[in-house]
Amino acid sequence: MANVAVILAGCGVYDGAEINEAVLTLLSLEQQGASYQCFAPDREQLHVINHLTGEVVEGVTRNVLVEAARIARGNIKPLTELNVTDYDALVVPGGFGAAKNLCDFAVEGAQMSVQEDFLAVARGFHQADKPIGLICIAPVMAAAICGAGTECTIGNDADTAAAIAAMGGVHLDCPVTEARVDAAKKMVTTPAYMLAGQVSEAYAGIADCVKEVLALA
């Protein structure tokens, strides 16, 4: 049985992990016979968004790990406790948290930097020749993790694809129900809510992503 590390970037599509993507990832792992452990960075998230209005909530701070614990039902550990040798693969659901709390793509675009603690862990999996699955917007970090020429997808958004190319990645168009695999880099990506209009569409692509990650493991 493969044992998979899942990194969550908070709780909520606009400022954390996309909840449907996170739950569908865990469901897919379980359905396909893998075990998993959730992790999250123990630090303040970029900002707090009112998910009803879409507006920034001024004067309020939230912790990424504490918020992610909502999704994991409390069964979650700080990212600093993630030991690559204990796991066979890494999967990162999307949501703006991936682009705000794991990196700053949401602010800096192609000039982004990836959080050092997350980057060290992700590169650790790559250097250990273990597969990585990135979902939704998270694939913007693919080249930073696995190097120039890494193939990935966020679906078909032209601006985001251009940013990926500017950062050294190779973008592949992909329908919502599928994943794309860079077998050489052991990188698997799927668009999920970059394209999904329904939960079932996101589920199809995420399940395919998980299947390919486990096959590489």
GROMACS .gro file of C-alpha atoms in nm:
model
  217
    1MET     CA    1   0.000   0.000   0.000
    2ALA     CA    2   0.138   0.337  -0.102
    3ASN     CA    3   0.163   0.598   0.173
    4VAL     CA    4   0.104   0.951   0.042
    5ALA     CA    5   0.175   1.292   0.195
    6VAL     CA    6  -0.095   1.551   0.120
    7ILE     CA    7  -0.013   1.918   0.174
    8LEU     CA    8  -0.302   2.154   0.240
    9ALA     CA    9  -0.265   2.532   0.214
   10GLY     CA   10  -0.545   2.636   0.448
   11CYS     CA   11  -0.923   2.603   0.413
   12GLY     CA   12  -1.134   2.774   0.147
   13VAL     CA   13  -1.091   2.835  -0.225
   14TYR     CA   14  -1.005   3.206  -0.207
   15ASP     CA   15  -0.744   3.202   0.069
   16GLY     CA   16  -0.663   2.836   0.137
   17ALA     CA   17  -0.700   2.485   0.000
   18GLU     CA   18  -1.001   2.430  -0.226
   19ILE     CA   19  -1.218   2.215  -0.001
   20ASN     CA   20  -1.377   2.001  -0.272
   21GLU     CA   21  -1.037   1.931  -0.427
   22ALA     CA   22  -0.888   1.840  -0.092
   23VAL     CA   23  -1.171   1.603   0.000
   24LEU     CA   24  -1.180   1.447  -0.347
   25THR     CA   25  -0.805   1.390  -0.326
   26LEU     CA   26  -0.840   1.207   0.005
   27LEU     CA   27  -1.137   1.009  -0.127
   28SER     CA   28  -0.950   0.910  -0.442
   29LEU     CA   29  -0.645   0.799  -0.244
   30GLU     CA   30  -0.861   0.588  -0.015
   31GLN     CA   31  -1.064   0.438  -0.301
   32GLN     CA   32  -0.746   0.345  -0.487
   33GLY     CA   33  -0.593   0.167  -0.190
   34ALA     CA   34  -0.345   0.426  -0.061
   35SER     CA   35  -0.298   0.558   0.290
   36TYR     CA   36  -0.225   0.925   0.352
   37GLN     CA   37  -0.123   1.187   0.605
   38CYS     CA   38  -0.211   1.555   0.575
   39PHE     CA   39   0.038   1.833   0.643
   40ALA     CA   40   0.028   2.213   0.630
   41PRO     CA   41   0.266   2.504   0.697
   42ASP     CA   42   0.239   2.638   1.053
   43ARG     CA   43   0.227   3.010   0.975
   44GLU     CA   44  -0.015   3.291   0.902
   45GLN     CA   45  -0.189   3.282   0.566
   46LEU     CA   46  -0.150   3.574   0.326
   47HIS     CA   47  -0.489   3.720   0.417
   48VAL     CA   48  -0.845   3.621   0.502
   49ILE     CA   49  -1.120   3.635   0.239
   50ASN     CA   50  -1.492   3.657   0.309
   51HIS     CA   51  -1.610   3.369   0.089
   52LEU     CA   52  -1.959   3.518   0.063
   53THR     CA   53  -1.848   3.855  -0.076
   54GLY     CA   54  -1.500   3.775  -0.206
   55GLU     CA   55  -1.357   4.071  -0.015
   56VAL     CA   56  -1.049   4.079   0.209
   57VAL     CA   57  -1.136   4.084   0.579
   58GLU     CA   58  -0.924   4.357   0.734
   59GLY     CA   59  -0.762   4.314   1.074
   60VAL     CA   60  -0.808   3.935   1.085
   61THR     CA   61  -0.531   3.675   1.065
   62ARG     CA   62  -0.556   3.298   1.039
   63ASN     CA   63  -0.302   3.019   1.064
   64VAL     CA   64  -0.263   2.789   0.762
   65LEU     CA   65  -0.220   2.473   0.972
   66VAL     CA   66  -0.513   2.555   1.203
   67GLU     CA   67  -0.740   2.627   0.907
   68ALA     CA   68  -0.630   2.314   0.716
   69ALA     CA   69  -0.713   2.108   1.025
   70ARG     CA   70  -1.079   2.183   0.951
   71ILE     CA   71  -1.056   1.973   0.633
   72ALA     CA   72  -0.844   1.698   0.787
   73ARG     CA   73  -1.072   1.668   1.091
   74GLY     CA   74  -0.776   1.753   1.311
   75ASN     CA   75  -0.559   1.469   1.177
   76ILE     CA   76  -0.286   1.691   1.037
   77LYS     CA   77   0.078   1.768   1.113
   78PRO     CA   78   0.304   2.071   1.064
   79LEU     CA   79   0.493   2.068   0.735
   80THR     CA   80   0.819   2.066   0.932
   81GLU     CA   81   0.736   1.711   1.046
   82LEU     CA   82   0.711   1.574   0.693
   83ASN     CA   83   0.996   1.327   0.637
   84VAL     CA   84   1.023   1.235   0.269
   85THR     CA   85   1.158   0.889   0.351
   86ASP     CA   86   0.828   0.799   0.521
   87TYR     CA   87   0.615   0.852   0.209
   88ASP     CA   88   0.593   0.716  -0.145
   89ALA     CA   89   0.440   1.022  -0.311
   90LEU     CA   90   0.328   1.381  -0.258
   91VAL     CA   91  -0.005   1.536  -0.362
   92VAL     CA   92  -0.100   1.905  -0.334
   93PRO     CA   93  -0.463   2.012  -0.389
   94GLY     CA   94  -0.524   2.357  -0.532
   95GLY     CA   95  -0.721   2.661  -0.429
   96PHE     CA   96  -0.575   3.010  -0.401
   97GLY     CA   97  -0.390   2.896  -0.090
   98ALA     CA   98  -0.150   2.709  -0.315
   99ALA     CA   99  -0.079   3.038  -0.497
  100LYS     CA  100  -0.082   3.254  -0.183
  101ASN     CA  101   0.046   3.042   0.107
  102LEU     CA  102   0.278   2.789  -0.063
  103CYS     CA  103   0.407   3.042  -0.316
  104ASP     CA  104   0.322   3.400  -0.412
  105PHE     CA  105   0.207   3.340  -0.769
  106ALA     CA  106  -0.126   3.510  -0.696
  107VAL     CA  107   0.064   3.832  -0.624
  108GLU     CA  108   0.383   3.809  -0.831
  109GLY     CA  109   0.282   3.597  -1.130
  110ALA     CA  110   0.580   3.466  -1.328
  111GLN     CA  111   0.815   3.648  -1.087
  112MET     CA  112   0.689   3.430  -0.802
  113SER     CA  113   0.895   3.262  -0.534
  114VAL     CA  114   0.801   2.938  -0.358
  115GLN     CA  115   0.796   2.919   0.022
  116GLU     CA  116   1.128   2.770   0.129
  117ASP     CA  117   0.984   2.504   0.361
  118PHE     CA  118   0.741   2.375   0.100
  119LEU     CA  119   0.999   2.391  -0.179
  120ALA     CA  120   1.250   2.192   0.026
  121VAL     CA  121   0.995   1.917   0.090
  122ALA     CA  122   0.870   1.904  -0.269
  123ARG     CA  123   1.222   1.899  -0.411
  124GLY     CA  124   1.303   1.626  -0.161
  125PHE     CA  125   1.036   1.405  -0.317
  126HIS     CA  126   1.165   1.484  -0.666
  127GLN     CA  127   1.527   1.416  -0.573
  128ALA     CA  128   1.421   1.087  -0.415
  129ASP     CA  129   1.256   0.991  -0.748
  130LYS     CA  130   0.911   0.988  -0.588
  131PRO     CA  131   0.605   1.111  -0.781
  132ILE     CA  132   0.431   1.442  -0.717
  133GLY     CA  133   0.071   1.532  -0.802
  134LEU     CA  134  -0.022   1.899  -0.831
  135ILE     CA  135  -0.385   2.001  -0.871
  136CYS     CA  136  -0.562   2.312  -1.008
  137ILE     CA  137  -0.332   2.618  -0.976
  138ALA     CA  138  -0.058   2.428  -0.788
  139PRO     CA  139   0.114   2.320  -1.115
  140VAL     CA  140   0.251   2.674  -1.154
  141MET     CA  141   0.518   2.546  -0.910
  142ALA     CA  142   0.609   2.239  -1.120
  143ALA     CA  143   0.921   2.385  -1.284
  144ALA     CA  144   1.042   2.534  -0.956
  145ILE     CA  145   1.020   2.188  -0.802
  146CYS     CA  146   1.138   1.962  -1.085
  147GLY     CA  147   1.340   2.197  -1.304
  148ALA     CA  148   1.311   2.359  -1.645
  149GLY     CA  149   1.123   2.162  -1.906
  150THR     CA  150   0.879   2.004  -1.662
  151GLU     CA  151   0.550   1.930  -1.835
  152CYS     CA  152   0.230   2.024  -1.652
  153THR     CA  153  -0.125   2.151  -1.701
  154ILE     CA  154  -0.367   2.399  -1.549
  155GLY     CA  155  -0.620   2.325  -1.824
  156ASN     CA  156  -0.617   2.581  -2.102
  157ASP     CA  157  -0.595   2.931  -1.948
  158ALA     CA  158  -0.365   3.119  -2.185
  159ASP     CA  159  -0.229   3.373  -1.934
  160THR     CA  160  -0.142   3.112  -1.672
  161ALA     CA  161   0.006   2.884  -1.938
  162ALA     CA  162   0.225   3.174  -2.055
  163ALA     CA  163   0.342   3.234  -1.698
  164ILE     CA  164   0.431   2.865  -1.665
  165ALA     CA  165   0.635   2.889  -1.985
  166ALA     CA  166   0.808   3.204  -1.860
  167MET     CA  167   0.911   3.013  -1.546
  168GLY     CA  168   1.061   2.729  -1.749
  169GLY     CA  169   0.771   2.486  -1.755
  170VAL     CA  170   0.601   2.327  -2.055
  171HIS     CA  171   0.224   2.365  -2.047
  172LEU     CA  172   0.003   2.093  -2.193
  173ASP     CA  173  -0.365   2.161  -2.257
  174CYS     CA  174  -0.588   1.917  -2.071
  175PRO     CA  175  -0.962   1.861  -2.028
  176VAL     CA  176  -1.102   1.877  -1.677
  177THR     CA  177  -1.162   1.501  -1.654
  178GLU     CA  178  -0.801   1.402  -1.725
  179ALA     CA  179  -0.449   1.445  -1.591
  180ARG     CA  180  -0.117   1.498  -1.768
  181VAL     CA  181   0.195   1.298  -1.681
  182ASP     CA  182   0.559   1.396  -1.719
  183ALA     CA  183   0.695   1.045  -1.673
  184ALA     CA  184   1.059   1.154  -1.675
  185LYS     CA  185   1.005   1.404  -1.392
  186LYS     CA  186   0.733   1.194  -1.222
  187MET     CA  187   0.507   1.500  -1.220
  188VAL     CA  188   0.131   1.454  -1.255
  189THR     CA  189  -0.110   1.749  -1.290
  190THR     CA  190  -0.482   1.805  -1.346
  191PRO     CA  191  -0.692   2.122  -1.394
  192ALA     CA  192  -0.971   2.052  -1.141
  193TYR     CA  193  -1.144   2.384  -1.062
  194MET     CA  194  -0.935   2.576  -1.312
  195LEU     CA  195  -1.196   2.428  -1.546
  196ALA     CA  196  -1.452   2.231  -1.346
  197GLY     CA  197  -1.810   2.349  -1.344
  198GLN     CA  198  -1.929   2.057  -1.133
  199VAL     CA  199  -1.789   1.853  -0.845
  200SER     CA  200  -1.812   1.539  -1.060
  201GLU     CA  201  -1.585   1.694  -1.324
  202ALA     CA  202  -1.322   1.784  -1.066
  203TYR     CA  203  -1.350   1.435  -0.920
  204ALA     CA  204  -1.285   1.266  -1.255
  205GLY     CA  205  -0.963   1.458  -1.311
  206ILE     CA  206  -0.841   1.427  -0.954
  207ALA     CA  207  -0.909   1.052  -0.953
  208ASP     CA  208  -0.707   1.023  -1.275
  209CYS     CA  209  -0.426   1.229  -1.120
  210VAL     CA  210  -0.419   1.006  -0.814
  211LYS     CA  211  -0.422   0.694  -1.032
  212GLU     CA  212  -0.119   0.815  -1.228
  213VAL     CA  213   0.068   0.923  -0.915
  214LEU     CA  214   0.015   0.581  -0.755
  215ALA     CA  215   0.121   0.408  -1.077
  216LEU     CA  216   0.450   0.600  -1.069
  217ALA     CA  217   0.496   0.510  -0.703
   0.00000   0.00000   0.00000
